[in-house]
Short mmCIF file of C-alpha atoms in Angstrom, two decimals:
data_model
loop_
_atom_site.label_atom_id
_atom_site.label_comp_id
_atom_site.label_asym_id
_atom_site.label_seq_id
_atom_site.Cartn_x
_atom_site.Cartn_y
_atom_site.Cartn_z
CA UNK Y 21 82.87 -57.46 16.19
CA UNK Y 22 80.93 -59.74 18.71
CA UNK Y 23 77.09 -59.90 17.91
CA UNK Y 24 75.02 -59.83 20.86
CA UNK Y 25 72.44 -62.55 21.09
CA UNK Y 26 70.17 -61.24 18.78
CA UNK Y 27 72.61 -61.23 16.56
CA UNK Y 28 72.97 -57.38 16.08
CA UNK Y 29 76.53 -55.87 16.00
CA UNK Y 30 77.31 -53.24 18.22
CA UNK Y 31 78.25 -49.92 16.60
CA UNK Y 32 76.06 -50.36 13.23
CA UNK Y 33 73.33 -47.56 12.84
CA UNK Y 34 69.90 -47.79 13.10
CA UNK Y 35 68.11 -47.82 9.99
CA UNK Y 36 64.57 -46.30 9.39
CA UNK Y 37 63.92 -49.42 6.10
CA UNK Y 38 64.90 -52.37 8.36
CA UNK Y 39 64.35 -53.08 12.04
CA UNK Y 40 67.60 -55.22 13.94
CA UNK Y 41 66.26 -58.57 13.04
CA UNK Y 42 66.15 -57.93 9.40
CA UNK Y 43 69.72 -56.26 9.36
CA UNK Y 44 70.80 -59.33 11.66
CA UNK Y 45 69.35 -61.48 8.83
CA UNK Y 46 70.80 -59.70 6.05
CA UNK Y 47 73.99 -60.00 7.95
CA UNK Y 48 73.91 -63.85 8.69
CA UNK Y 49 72.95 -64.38 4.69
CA UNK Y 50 76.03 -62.34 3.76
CA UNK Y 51 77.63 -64.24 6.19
CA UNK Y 52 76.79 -67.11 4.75
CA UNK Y 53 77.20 -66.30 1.38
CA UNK Y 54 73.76 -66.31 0.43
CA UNK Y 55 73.65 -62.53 -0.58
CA UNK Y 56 76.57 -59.75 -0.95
CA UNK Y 57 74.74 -56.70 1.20
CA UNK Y 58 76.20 -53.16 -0.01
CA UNK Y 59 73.50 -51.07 2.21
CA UNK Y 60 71.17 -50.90 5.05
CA UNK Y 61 68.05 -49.02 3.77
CA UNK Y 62 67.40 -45.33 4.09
CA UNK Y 63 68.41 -43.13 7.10
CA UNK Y 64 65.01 -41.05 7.04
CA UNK Y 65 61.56 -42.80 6.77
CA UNK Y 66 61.02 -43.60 3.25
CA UNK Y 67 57.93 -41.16 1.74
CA UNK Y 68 54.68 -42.82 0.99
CA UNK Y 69 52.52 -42.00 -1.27
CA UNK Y 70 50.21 -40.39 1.30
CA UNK Y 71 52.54 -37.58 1.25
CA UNK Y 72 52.49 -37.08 -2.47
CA UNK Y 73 49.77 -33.64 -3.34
CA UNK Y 74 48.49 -33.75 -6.83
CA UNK Y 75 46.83 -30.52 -7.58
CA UNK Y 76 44.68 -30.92 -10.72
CA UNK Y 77 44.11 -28.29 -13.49
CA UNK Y 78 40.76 -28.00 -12.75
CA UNK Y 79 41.81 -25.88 -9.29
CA UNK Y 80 42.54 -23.27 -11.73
CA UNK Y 81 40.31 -20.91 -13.27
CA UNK Y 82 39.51 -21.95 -17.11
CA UNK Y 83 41.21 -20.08 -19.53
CA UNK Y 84 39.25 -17.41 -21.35
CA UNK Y 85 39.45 -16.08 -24.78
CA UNK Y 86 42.93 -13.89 -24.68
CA UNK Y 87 43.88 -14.97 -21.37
CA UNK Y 88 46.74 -17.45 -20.48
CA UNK Y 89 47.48 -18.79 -17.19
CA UNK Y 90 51.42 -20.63 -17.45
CA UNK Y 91 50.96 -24.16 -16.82
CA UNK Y 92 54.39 -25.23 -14.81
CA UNK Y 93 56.00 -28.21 -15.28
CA UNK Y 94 59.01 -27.87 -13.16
CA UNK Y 95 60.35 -29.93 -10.44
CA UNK Y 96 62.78 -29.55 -7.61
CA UNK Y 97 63.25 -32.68 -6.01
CA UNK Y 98 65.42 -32.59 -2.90
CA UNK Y 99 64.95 -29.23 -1.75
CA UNK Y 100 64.87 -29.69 1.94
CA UNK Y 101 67.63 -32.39 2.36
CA UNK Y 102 70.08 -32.76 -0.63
CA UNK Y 103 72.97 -30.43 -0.89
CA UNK Y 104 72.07 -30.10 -4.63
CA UNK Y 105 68.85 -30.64 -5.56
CA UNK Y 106 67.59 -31.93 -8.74
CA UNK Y 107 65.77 -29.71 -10.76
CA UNK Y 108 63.72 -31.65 -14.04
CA UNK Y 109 61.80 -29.50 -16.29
CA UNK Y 110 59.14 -32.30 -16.45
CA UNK Y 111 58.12 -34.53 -13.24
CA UNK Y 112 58.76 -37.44 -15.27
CA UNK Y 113 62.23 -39.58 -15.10
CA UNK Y 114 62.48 -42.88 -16.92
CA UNK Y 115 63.20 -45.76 -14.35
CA UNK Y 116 66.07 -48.04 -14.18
CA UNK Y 117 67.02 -50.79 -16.38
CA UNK Y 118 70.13 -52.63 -15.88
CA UNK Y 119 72.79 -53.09 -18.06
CA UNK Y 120 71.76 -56.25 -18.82
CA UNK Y 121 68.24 -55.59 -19.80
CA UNK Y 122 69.34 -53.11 -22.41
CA UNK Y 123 71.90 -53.13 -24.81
CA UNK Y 124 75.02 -50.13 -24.32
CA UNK Y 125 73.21 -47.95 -26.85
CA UNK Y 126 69.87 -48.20 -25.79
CA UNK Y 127 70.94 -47.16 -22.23
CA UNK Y 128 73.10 -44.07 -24.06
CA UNK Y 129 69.72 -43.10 -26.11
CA UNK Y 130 67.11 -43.12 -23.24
CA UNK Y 131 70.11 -41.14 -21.64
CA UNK Y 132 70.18 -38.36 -24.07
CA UNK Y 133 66.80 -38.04 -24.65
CA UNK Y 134 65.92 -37.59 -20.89
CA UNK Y 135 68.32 -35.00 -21.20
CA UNK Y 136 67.24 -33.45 -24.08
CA UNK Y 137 63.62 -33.00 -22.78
CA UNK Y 138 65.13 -31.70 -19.50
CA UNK Y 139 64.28 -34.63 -17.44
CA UNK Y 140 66.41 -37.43 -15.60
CA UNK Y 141 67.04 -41.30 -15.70
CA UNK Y 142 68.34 -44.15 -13.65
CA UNK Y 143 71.12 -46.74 -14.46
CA UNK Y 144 69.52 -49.41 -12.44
CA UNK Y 145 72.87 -50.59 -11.74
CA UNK Y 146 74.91 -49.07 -9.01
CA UNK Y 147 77.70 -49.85 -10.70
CA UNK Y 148 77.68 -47.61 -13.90
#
């Protein structure tokens, strides 16, 4: 493929992350060998955490004596895009760690416990 003088190659997609200068960068460094590239950012804006609604327990009424009001913890995360969406009985996930960071059965525990409790986890590693 020729680059144009901007260096951006025809027929690559936009990307909603990185504007064509960055992905021309990127694509000089790999070029280069400075850095092995594997993606180009996210095809949809990325959300911010403007978009994120927290509704507190104290929008609620209070509980009375005898009364109960179910307290959801339940996540679907996905929903409008993703073929199958995640569902996590808690909204918390433990965050990647690579391989490195932690040893094989540290990665398997924090694996089986997040499923245990109904939640998720990363690898950190796209590899694994």
């Amino acid at each position: 493929m020729a680059a144009v003088s901007n260096g951006w190659h025809p027929g690559l997609r936009e990307s909603a992350t990185f504007d064509r200068g960055a992905i021309a960068e990127i694509q000089r460094a790999a070029r280069e060998g400075m850095y092995d590239i594997r993606g180009f950012g996210a095809k949809r804006p990325v959300p911010h955490f403007d978009d994120l609604l927290f509704l507190g327990a104290s929008v609620s009424r209070y509980p009375l004596e005898g009364y109960r009001e179910r307290c959801g913890t339940d996540v679907l995360i996905g929903a409008r895009h993703a073929r199958e969406p995640v569902k996590l009985d808690i909204p918390i996930t433990i965050a990647g760690m690579s391989f490195g960071a932690l040893s094989g059965p540290a990665k398997e525990a924090l694996g089986r416990g997040a499923t245990e409790v109904g939640t998720s986890t990363t690898t950190g590693d796209g590899g694994m």
